[in-house]
XYZ file of C-alpha atoms in Angstrom:
540
model
C 32.712 -7.471 -9.172
C 31.002 -8.625 -12.294
C 29.719 -11.436 -14.270
C 29.193 -11.679 -17.958
C 25.827 -12.163 -19.357
C 24.708 -12.869 -22.752
C 21.342 -13.736 -24.893
C 18.706 -11.261 -26.615
C 17.798 -8.741 -23.916
C 15.037 -10.458 -21.916
C 17.180 -12.742 -20.737
C 20.245 -9.602 -20.221
C 17.056 -8.244 -18.015
C 16.378 -11.586 -16.268
C 19.938 -11.647 -15.048
C 20.044 -7.914 -13.757
C 16.231 -8.505 -12.049
C 17.759 -11.566 -10.419
C 20.744 -10.738 -8.781
C 18.168 -7.861 -7.086
C 16.179 -10.727 -5.734
C 13.848 -9.977 -7.706
C 11.157 -13.496 -8.007
C 8.485 -12.963 -10.133
C 7.333 -10.703 -12.556
C 3.674 -10.009 -13.091
C 2.503 -8.924 -16.918
C -0.842 -9.232 -19.532
C 0.765 -10.325 -23.021
C 1.660 -8.346 -25.142
C 4.084 -8.880 -28.460
C 6.868 -5.993 -27.404
C 7.932 -7.928 -24.325
C 7.789 -11.454 -25.282
C 11.970 -11.691 -24.825
C 11.183 -11.051 -21.581
C 8.828 -13.466 -21.021
C 10.506 -15.890 -23.168
C 14.007 -15.566 -20.785
C 11.113 -15.753 -17.327
C 9.857 -19.406 -19.244
C 13.098 -20.840 -20.142
C 14.368 -20.627 -16.358
C 11.222 -21.737 -14.681
C 10.839 -17.813 -13.313
C 7.524 -16.760 -12.586
C 4.997 -15.644 -14.617
C 1.902 -13.764 -13.191
C -0.491 -12.670 -15.074
C -3.703 -10.824 -15.871
C -6.906 -9.207 -17.123
C -6.010 -4.968 -16.749
C -2.476 -4.064 -16.340
C -3.503 -1.606 -13.583
C -3.426 -4.983 -11.899
C 0.205 -6.112 -12.804
C 2.011 -2.670 -11.033
C -0.305 -3.318 -8.307
C 0.417 -6.754 -7.723
C 3.811 -5.693 -7.973
C 4.023 -2.922 -5.623
C 2.008 -5.517 -2.845
C 5.322 -7.340 -3.325
C 7.293 -4.277 -2.731
C 5.391 -3.154 0.199
C 5.005 -6.306 1.466
C 8.400 -8.079 1.466
C 10.699 -4.987 1.231
C 12.381 -5.739 -1.857
C 12.047 -4.463 -5.762
C 7.835 -5.760 -7.936
C 7.915 -6.565 -11.077
C 5.415 -5.250 -14.191
C 6.161 -6.225 -17.917
C 3.836 -4.226 -19.783
C 3.671 -3.712 -23.615
C 3.601 -0.342 -25.680
C 1.234 2.529 -25.634
C -2.288 1.427 -23.860
C -0.307 -1.152 -22.542
C 2.406 1.364 -20.316
C -0.944 4.133 -20.276
C -3.280 1.408 -18.596
C -0.198 1.022 -16.159
C 0.154 4.827 -15.054
C -2.377 4.030 -12.239
C -0.220 1.881 -10.870
C 2.558 3.549 -10.861
C 1.574 6.847 -9.554
C -0.100 4.950 -6.538
C 3.707 3.730 -6.143
C 5.068 6.519 -6.097
C 2.753 8.394 -3.506
C 3.552 4.869 -1.317
C 7.266 5.316 -2.261
C 7.300 1.601 -3.576
C 10.885 0.005 -5.234
C 8.437 -0.565 -7.907
C 10.159 -1.391 -11.532
C 8.257 -1.208 -14.804
C 9.337 -2.982 -17.899
C 7.262 -1.519 -21.493
C 7.736 -2.599 -24.826
C 8.156 0.008 -27.525
C 7.469 0.696 -31.413
C 10.734 -0.081 -33.210
C 13.047 2.936 -33.194
C 14.582 2.462 -36.687
C 10.986 3.374 -37.923
C 10.567 6.073 -35.309
C 7.576 8.945 -36.501
C 6.357 6.414 -38.879
C 3.514 5.171 -37.678
C 4.091 1.352 -36.090
C 1.297 0.148 -33.676
C 1.225 1.120 -30.409
C 4.059 3.515 -30.937
C 4.366 7.015 -28.443
C 6.914 7.876 -25.950
C 5.677 6.667 -22.931
C 8.758 9.158 -20.630
C 6.791 11.998 -20.504
C 3.675 10.758 -19.000
C 5.437 8.230 -16.903
C 8.424 10.465 -15.702
C 6.637 12.974 -13.026
C 5.340 10.200 -11.356
C 8.427 7.901 -11.266
C 12.032 8.295 -9.562
C 13.855 7.297 -13.152
C 12.243 6.913 -15.923
C 14.899 5.675 -19.375
C 15.127 4.288 -22.621
C 17.558 1.431 -23.067
C 18.674 1.414 -26.987
C 20.609 -1.584 -27.149
C 20.455 -4.900 -26.070
C 24.659 -5.061 -24.271
C 23.194 -1.277 -22.210
C 19.986 -3.503 -20.501
C 22.074 -4.887 -18.170
C 23.324 -1.454 -16.801
C 19.977 -0.103 -17.012
C 18.479 -2.586 -14.559
C 20.588 -2.546 -12.113
C 20.577 0.945 -11.907
C 17.481 1.505 -12.253
C 16.537 -0.742 -9.517
C 19.364 0.724 -6.803
C 17.306 3.882 -8.008
C 14.336 2.533 -6.882
C 15.462 1.517 -3.269
C 17.546 4.462 -2.428
C 15.425 6.391 -0.327
C 13.696 7.683 -0.373
C 12.264 4.282 -2.251
C 9.892 4.506 -5.779
C 8.906 3.035 -9.089
C 11.413 3.017 -11.679
C 10.903 3.114 -15.162
C 12.374 1.491 -18.634
C 11.420 0.730 -21.923
C 13.310 -1.372 -24.942
C 12.169 -0.997 -28.424
C 11.660 -3.836 -30.548
C 15.623 -4.180 -31.686
C 16.883 -3.093 -28.797
C 14.805 -6.354 -26.602
C 15.202 -9.137 -29.298
C 18.547 -8.305 -30.116
C 20.957 -10.842 -28.880
C 23.547 -8.624 -27.115
C 26.729 -9.327 -23.738
C 27.393 -7.209 -21.093
C 28.804 -7.554 -17.844
C 26.851 -7.553 -14.969
C 27.585 -5.895 -12.084
C 26.961 -6.926 -8.304
C 24.281 -5.255 -6.538
C 26.009 -2.332 -4.609
C 23.621 -2.490 -0.645
C 21.650 1.125 -0.146
C 24.019 2.746 1.937
C 22.220 3.811 5.354
C 21.603 7.914 4.874
C 23.594 9.239 7.496
C 20.803 11.682 10.080
C 22.291 15.150 11.363
C 23.591 14.384 14.806
C 22.507 17.571 15.707
C 19.395 17.714 14.643
C 18.956 14.411 15.952
C 19.764 15.790 19.851
C 17.249 18.727 18.876
C 14.733 16.572 18.277
C 14.899 13.999 21.309
C 15.281 17.197 23.478
C 11.565 18.106 22.553
C 10.348 15.147 23.032
C 11.791 13.574 26.021
C 10.456 16.817 27.855
C 7.383 17.701 26.364
C 4.646 16.866 28.624
C 2.237 15.443 26.516
C 4.037 14.118 23.764
C 2.612 11.757 21.013
C 4.620 9.565 17.948
C 2.349 9.244 14.850
C 4.408 6.556 12.804
C 3.879 5.505 8.942
C 4.593 3.048 6.603
C 8.314 3.951 6.330
C 8.523 2.591 9.164
C 7.550 -0.714 8.106
C 9.467 -0.028 4.714
C 12.725 1.095 6.211
C 12.769 -1.935 8.718
C 12.793 -0.062 11.312
C 10.088 -1.052 13.930
C 12.125 -2.513 16.069
C 13.798 0.984 16.709
C 10.067 2.409 16.656
C 9.455 0.565 19.654
C 13.110 0.750 21.638
C 11.737 4.662 21.087
C 9.018 4.435 22.368
C 9.792 2.648 25.751
C 13.266 4.492 26.494
C 11.302 7.765 26.405
C 7.393 6.226 27.283
C 5.557 7.725 24.766
C 2.090 6.905 23.026
C 2.216 5.717 19.685
C -0.052 5.878 17.394
C 0.436 4.735 13.726
C -1.016 4.890 10.323
C -0.537 2.742 6.485
C 2.197 -0.225 6.377
C 2.851 1.726 9.888
C -0.023 0.149 11.788
C 0.913 -3.011 13.736
C 4.175 -1.714 14.388
C 3.630 -1.616 18.541
C 1.170 -4.787 18.993
C -2.641 -3.375 20.536
C -1.813 -4.621 23.301
C 1.332 -2.778 24.027
C 0.831 -0.589 26.877
C 2.018 2.507 24.466
C -0.397 1.757 21.400
C -3.233 4.111 21.405
C -5.878 3.932 18.051
C -8.677 5.015 19.094
C -7.987 8.333 21.513
C -6.536 10.140 17.915
C -8.842 13.166 18.557
C -8.179 14.025 22.112
C -4.418 13.533 21.615
C -3.420 15.125 18.744
C -6.067 17.680 20.197
C -3.756 18.533 23.382
C -0.726 17.177 22.828
C 2.435 20.006 22.642
C 4.746 17.717 20.509
C 3.596 15.656 18.049
C 6.189 13.191 16.304
C 5.526 12.171 12.975
C 7.447 9.108 11.753
C 7.816 7.833 8.315
C 4.781 9.515 7.213
C 3.966 12.932 5.290
C 2.574 15.956 6.938
C -0.226 15.640 4.365
C -4.544 15.194 4.595
C -4.655 12.487 6.623
C -2.356 14.063 9.356
C -4.137 17.260 9.268
C -1.519 18.720 6.783
C 0.866 18.827 10.251
C -1.484 22.082 11.429
C -1.709 20.741 15.276
C -2.707 23.872 17.041
C -0.420 24.945 19.338
C 1.631 21.783 19.494
C 5.317 21.885 17.932
C 5.697 19.027 15.730
C 8.676 17.112 14.932
C 8.716 15.376 11.078
C 11.258 12.303 11.086
C 11.937 11.674 7.650
C 14.253 8.949 5.531
C 15.424 11.615 3.476
C 15.890 15.320 3.016
C 13.964 15.740 0.513
C 10.563 14.422 2.611
C 10.746 17.060 5.229
C 7.715 19.286 5.033
C 7.582 22.669 2.528
C 4.136 24.061 3.706
C 5.021 24.031 8.349
C 8.060 24.597 9.380
C 8.680 22.202 11.922
C 10.240 22.509 15.331
C 13.309 19.743 14.681
C 13.220 17.762 11.381
C 16.017 15.007 11.433
C 16.151 13.417 7.459
C 18.001 9.922 7.385
C 18.034 6.391 8.093
C 14.992 5.504 10.618
C 16.719 3.050 12.873
C 19.424 4.875 13.660
C 17.222 8.027 14.188
C 15.308 6.224 15.765
C 18.003 4.478 17.894
C 19.072 7.878 19.043
C 16.121 8.868 20.549
C 15.523 5.511 22.742
C 19.986 6.560 23.962
C 18.782 9.217 24.550
C 20.525 10.507 28.479
C 19.415 14.486 28.953
C 15.657 15.666 31.202
C 13.159 13.627 30.501
C 9.845 14.272 32.096
C 6.968 12.467 33.537
C 4.443 10.932 30.617
C 2.763 8.482 33.073
C -1.214 10.920 33.759
C -0.380 11.554 30.571
C -0.342 7.985 28.950
C -3.564 6.680 31.715
C -5.653 9.947 30.557
C -5.349 8.478 26.609
C -5.896 5.383 27.821
C -9.080 5.858 29.806
C -9.846 7.712 26.597
C -9.189 4.926 24.303
C -10.688 2.089 26.687
C -13.963 4.405 26.182
C -13.838 4.618 22.678
C -13.377 0.797 22.247
C -16.624 0.196 24.311
C -18.671 2.366 21.577
C -16.933 0.715 18.681
C -17.864 -2.958 20.822
C -21.359 -1.762 20.681
C -21.201 -1.049 17.308
C -19.214 -4.114 15.913
C -22.070 -6.128 18.088
C -25.146 -4.404 16.096
C -27.469 -7.007 15.201
C -29.846 -4.645 12.433
C -31.110 -4.798 9.361
C -29.939 -3.172 7.106
C -26.711 -4.637 8.135
C -24.116 -1.097 9.676
C -20.604 -1.981 8.061
C -19.373 -2.062 11.974
C -20.649 -5.829 12.369
C -19.066 -6.594 8.995
C -15.442 -5.478 10.982
C -16.780 -7.010 14.292
C -16.777 -10.679 12.325
C -14.133 -9.831 10.481
C -12.339 -9.474 13.988
C -13.370 -12.685 15.186
C -12.541 -14.634 11.925
C -9.089 -13.041 10.902
C -5.549 -14.365 11.844
C -3.208 -12.166 13.431
C -0.809 -12.661 10.426
C -3.916 -12.416 7.865
C -2.896 -10.117 5.104
C -6.002 -7.520 5.029
C -6.179 -4.768 1.992
C -8.777 -1.901 1.771
C -9.791 -1.165 -1.094
C -12.730 1.441 -1.766
C -14.222 4.560 0.429
C -16.745 4.455 2.628
C -16.596 0.855 3.195
C -13.049 0.728 3.519
C -12.707 4.126 6.132
C -14.747 1.649 8.713
C -11.791 -0.792 8.564
C -9.254 2.015 9.433
C -11.494 2.661 12.287
C -12.268 -1.120 13.688
C -9.304 -3.511 12.520
C -6.362 -3.426 14.385
C -3.434 -5.049 12.694
C -1.650 -7.590 15.341
C 1.677 -7.702 13.449
C 3.422 -4.589 11.013
C 3.551 -5.313 7.278
C -0.019 -6.611 7.267
C -2.294 -4.017 5.952
C -2.525 -2.475 2.657
C -4.267 0.604 1.504
C -4.289 2.845 -1.701
C -2.661 5.509 0.556
C -2.439 9.135 0.005
C -3.520 8.691 -3.525
C -7.052 7.365 -2.981
C -6.502 5.303 -6.341
C -9.550 2.511 -6.705
C -9.052 -0.937 -8.611
C -5.546 -1.682 -6.156
C -7.609 -5.338 -4.590
C -7.353 -8.013 -7.305
C -3.500 -6.900 -7.446
C -2.559 -6.127 -4.120
C -4.437 -9.784 -3.528
C -2.311 -11.365 -6.092
C 0.577 -9.592 -4.808
C 0.249 -10.974 -1.269
C -0.660 -13.976 -2.087
C 2.120 -14.989 -3.526
C 4.139 -13.039 -1.129
C 2.458 -15.106 1.749
C 1.277 -18.209 0.310
C 0.746 -19.478 3.894
C -1.184 -16.911 5.251
C -4.756 -15.335 5.155
C -5.653 -12.536 2.259
C -8.493 -10.446 2.894
C -9.581 -7.945 0.736
C -12.359 -5.310 1.902
C -13.983 -3.974 -1.371
C -16.679 -1.463 -1.937
C -19.203 -2.234 -4.710
C -17.567 1.130 -6.472
C -14.608 -0.509 -6.233
C -15.870 -4.128 -7.688
C -16.050 -2.151 -10.497
C -12.376 -1.394 -11.271
C -11.127 -4.644 -10.565
C -13.075 -7.672 -9.903
C -12.361 -9.385 -13.086
C -9.213 -10.311 -11.930
C -10.629 -12.456 -9.665
C -10.204 -15.335 -13.104
C -6.610 -14.257 -13.153
C -6.382 -15.531 -9.315
C -8.950 -18.438 -9.984
C -6.596 -19.569 -13.281
C -3.473 -19.257 -11.346
C -4.557 -21.270 -8.059
C -4.508 -17.941 -5.802
C -7.227 -18.055 -3.184
C -8.363 -15.123 -1.737
C -11.445 -14.108 0.771
C -13.134 -10.744 -1.400
C -15.315 -9.208 0.996
C -17.885 -6.322 0.075
C -19.718 -3.411 1.643
C -22.664 -3.552 -0.990
C -24.737 -0.429 -0.112
C -26.078 0.540 -4.254
C -23.828 4.027 -3.806
C -20.869 6.119 -4.174
C -21.016 6.653 -0.230
C -18.871 9.193 0.260
C -20.091 11.343 -2.529
C -23.781 10.054 -2.508
C -24.290 12.182 1.332
C -22.207 15.143 0.853
C -23.682 16.537 -2.137
C -27.099 16.116 -0.779
C -25.818 18.238 2.225
C -24.542 20.278 -0.091
C -26.816 20.527 -2.671
C -29.836 19.101 -1.728
C -29.916 16.099 -3.794
C -27.610 13.804 -5.624
C -26.188 13.260 -9.177
C -24.016 10.013 -10.879
C -23.769 8.903 -7.153
C -26.251 5.292 -7.474
C -25.071 1.725 -8.144
C -27.669 -0.631 -8.920
C -28.628 -2.017 -5.393
C -28.220 -5.533 -4.096
C -25.986 -6.530 -7.156
C -24.678 -9.771 -7.128
C -20.968 -9.654 -7.067
C -20.789 -13.495 -5.674
C -22.090 -13.850 -9.231
C -19.587 -12.637 -11.175
C -16.567 -14.602 -8.900
C -18.475 -18.053 -9.871
C -18.605 -17.205 -12.969
C -14.753 -16.239 -13.290
C -14.638 -19.494 -11.637
C -14.568 -18.304 -7.957
C -17.258 -18.724 -5.226
C -19.416 -16.999 -3.108
C -22.502 -16.155 -1.506
C -24.649 -13.291 -0.546
C -24.793 -12.356 3.091
C -28.325 -9.838 4.087
C -28.583 -11.142 7.616
C -26.002 -10.123 10.698
C -26.215 -12.959 12.084
C -25.600 -15.228 8.767
C -22.076 -12.921 8.258
C -20.084 -15.698 10.881
C -20.350 -18.406 9.205
C -20.294 -17.060 5.423
C -16.519 -15.752 6.513
C -16.387 -19.150 8.003
C -16.973 -20.874 4.531
C -14.694 -18.350 2.665
C -12.146 -19.095 4.372
C -12.006 -22.476 4.117
C -12.570 -22.714 0.629
C -9.250 -22.429 -1.235
C -10.479 -20.664 -3.905
C -11.292 -16.971 -4.994
C -14.747 -16.609 -2.206
C -16.874 -13.299 -2.125
C -19.179 -12.731 0.821
C -21.386 -9.722 -1.104
C -22.984 -8.154 2.282
C -25.419 -6.096 1.321
C -24.973 -3.441 4.287
C -27.435 -0.167 5.060
C -26.900 2.861 2.504
C -28.075 5.715 5.010
C -25.114 4.690 7.135
C -22.181 6.952 6.187
C -18.848 7.052 7.297
C -18.807 10.383 9.294
C -15.335 11.237 8.132
C -14.163 11.168 3.853
C -11.744 8.816 5.283
C -9.686 6.592 7.676
C -7.049 5.011 5.459
C -4.353 6.976 7.532
């Protein structure tokens, strides 16, 4: 069934966006996209603006991640689009269904040197599932609907459309197709059975569940499979919290023991990339469960790799009726390692040192964060500790840059998280290096009354670079920042509030003030520059 819509190009686009459940627009003002603003303003469609286009795309990605629906960023032509490319690339690596609508110089003058005239498509095509220029107003509803369907089809990802000036400013009319639900991808039943038999027969199996488990709404199916087959579960990305920390099959600290001694490693909904040793787990057989055939690893040969709707695959694992090995001893062994690691971590998180150790920051945060808090990691060394010490209680509450590792996500993710969950705590964990990428967008949060808490681990260096470079060469360059810089004063100047903390005993009270403030509040924690995380990344 179709609906006839008419209006200028912005109104036609917005009609299609509403039909797909898009409920807000993130942007930075630009004349090439005025009709989209007009359509939003005149119909009460929420519009949030930022100070750098990357933040608009990151905000849209946060909505897409948290709400499992399309997020929308609108960017003006030329530099507006190019400033958003890092955000698009992160969304591509994270399989986030983001739609970026770009302005474009007029087609009838193309090649004459109009303001901000450039062809965006060659730049964005490699990092989107679909990129297209829409040349007429009448074609806009069709293009928007098709792009959103593509973004939502597994393997999900960002899409891009741009509109020449004469197309988006012109009046048109067109049919608005009803959204077509994305059909689940049916996995090969033989491959599913093969994988289930391997898992059930294993003596020491392990499951690692990633972001696509949450994105594909397969959390319940994961729990059913783990419980039915009695397999310990580790998580990464937005899979974190899929099993609550108190679940008897939930593990976080014993990963080295588990992956070192497992005979079958089941990786579900996350790539076999650098975060997972590129899929090399020694003599263990690898079962790679993916949501689309395109996501099967090409650099390793898994023992089985079912591809399709993760709910269907995991439910089939749970229903497996073949022989099953006993895993009680294996689970107990991992629990012993887990408990020992927790005891070590507890001591580190209570460390009363001067300067403050990053572990102590996370010890205090564990007490301050509500179970449903949205926690955002934007940084390298400081945020690596978050992956170790913070354990989300619920799925869909953890946002980090993902495998692309792009800094600067913090304020955009915070905006998208606050819009998505206005009644929850939103806490950004930020290194002092990362603060340089997006802190100006605190002004956007202040102006639009979007309170968040920002905790900066301020050690005055690029920690993931300074220590390794010194170890390799005996010196380091381009790795120092201004020590003890007052990032809290920056936030105050932008209309928020904050304070600097130099003593471990002052951390708890400062966090209490931050969460009660009702405005963007930055806790600037002076941490020990000698205390570097021992691995390159723990954002897994």
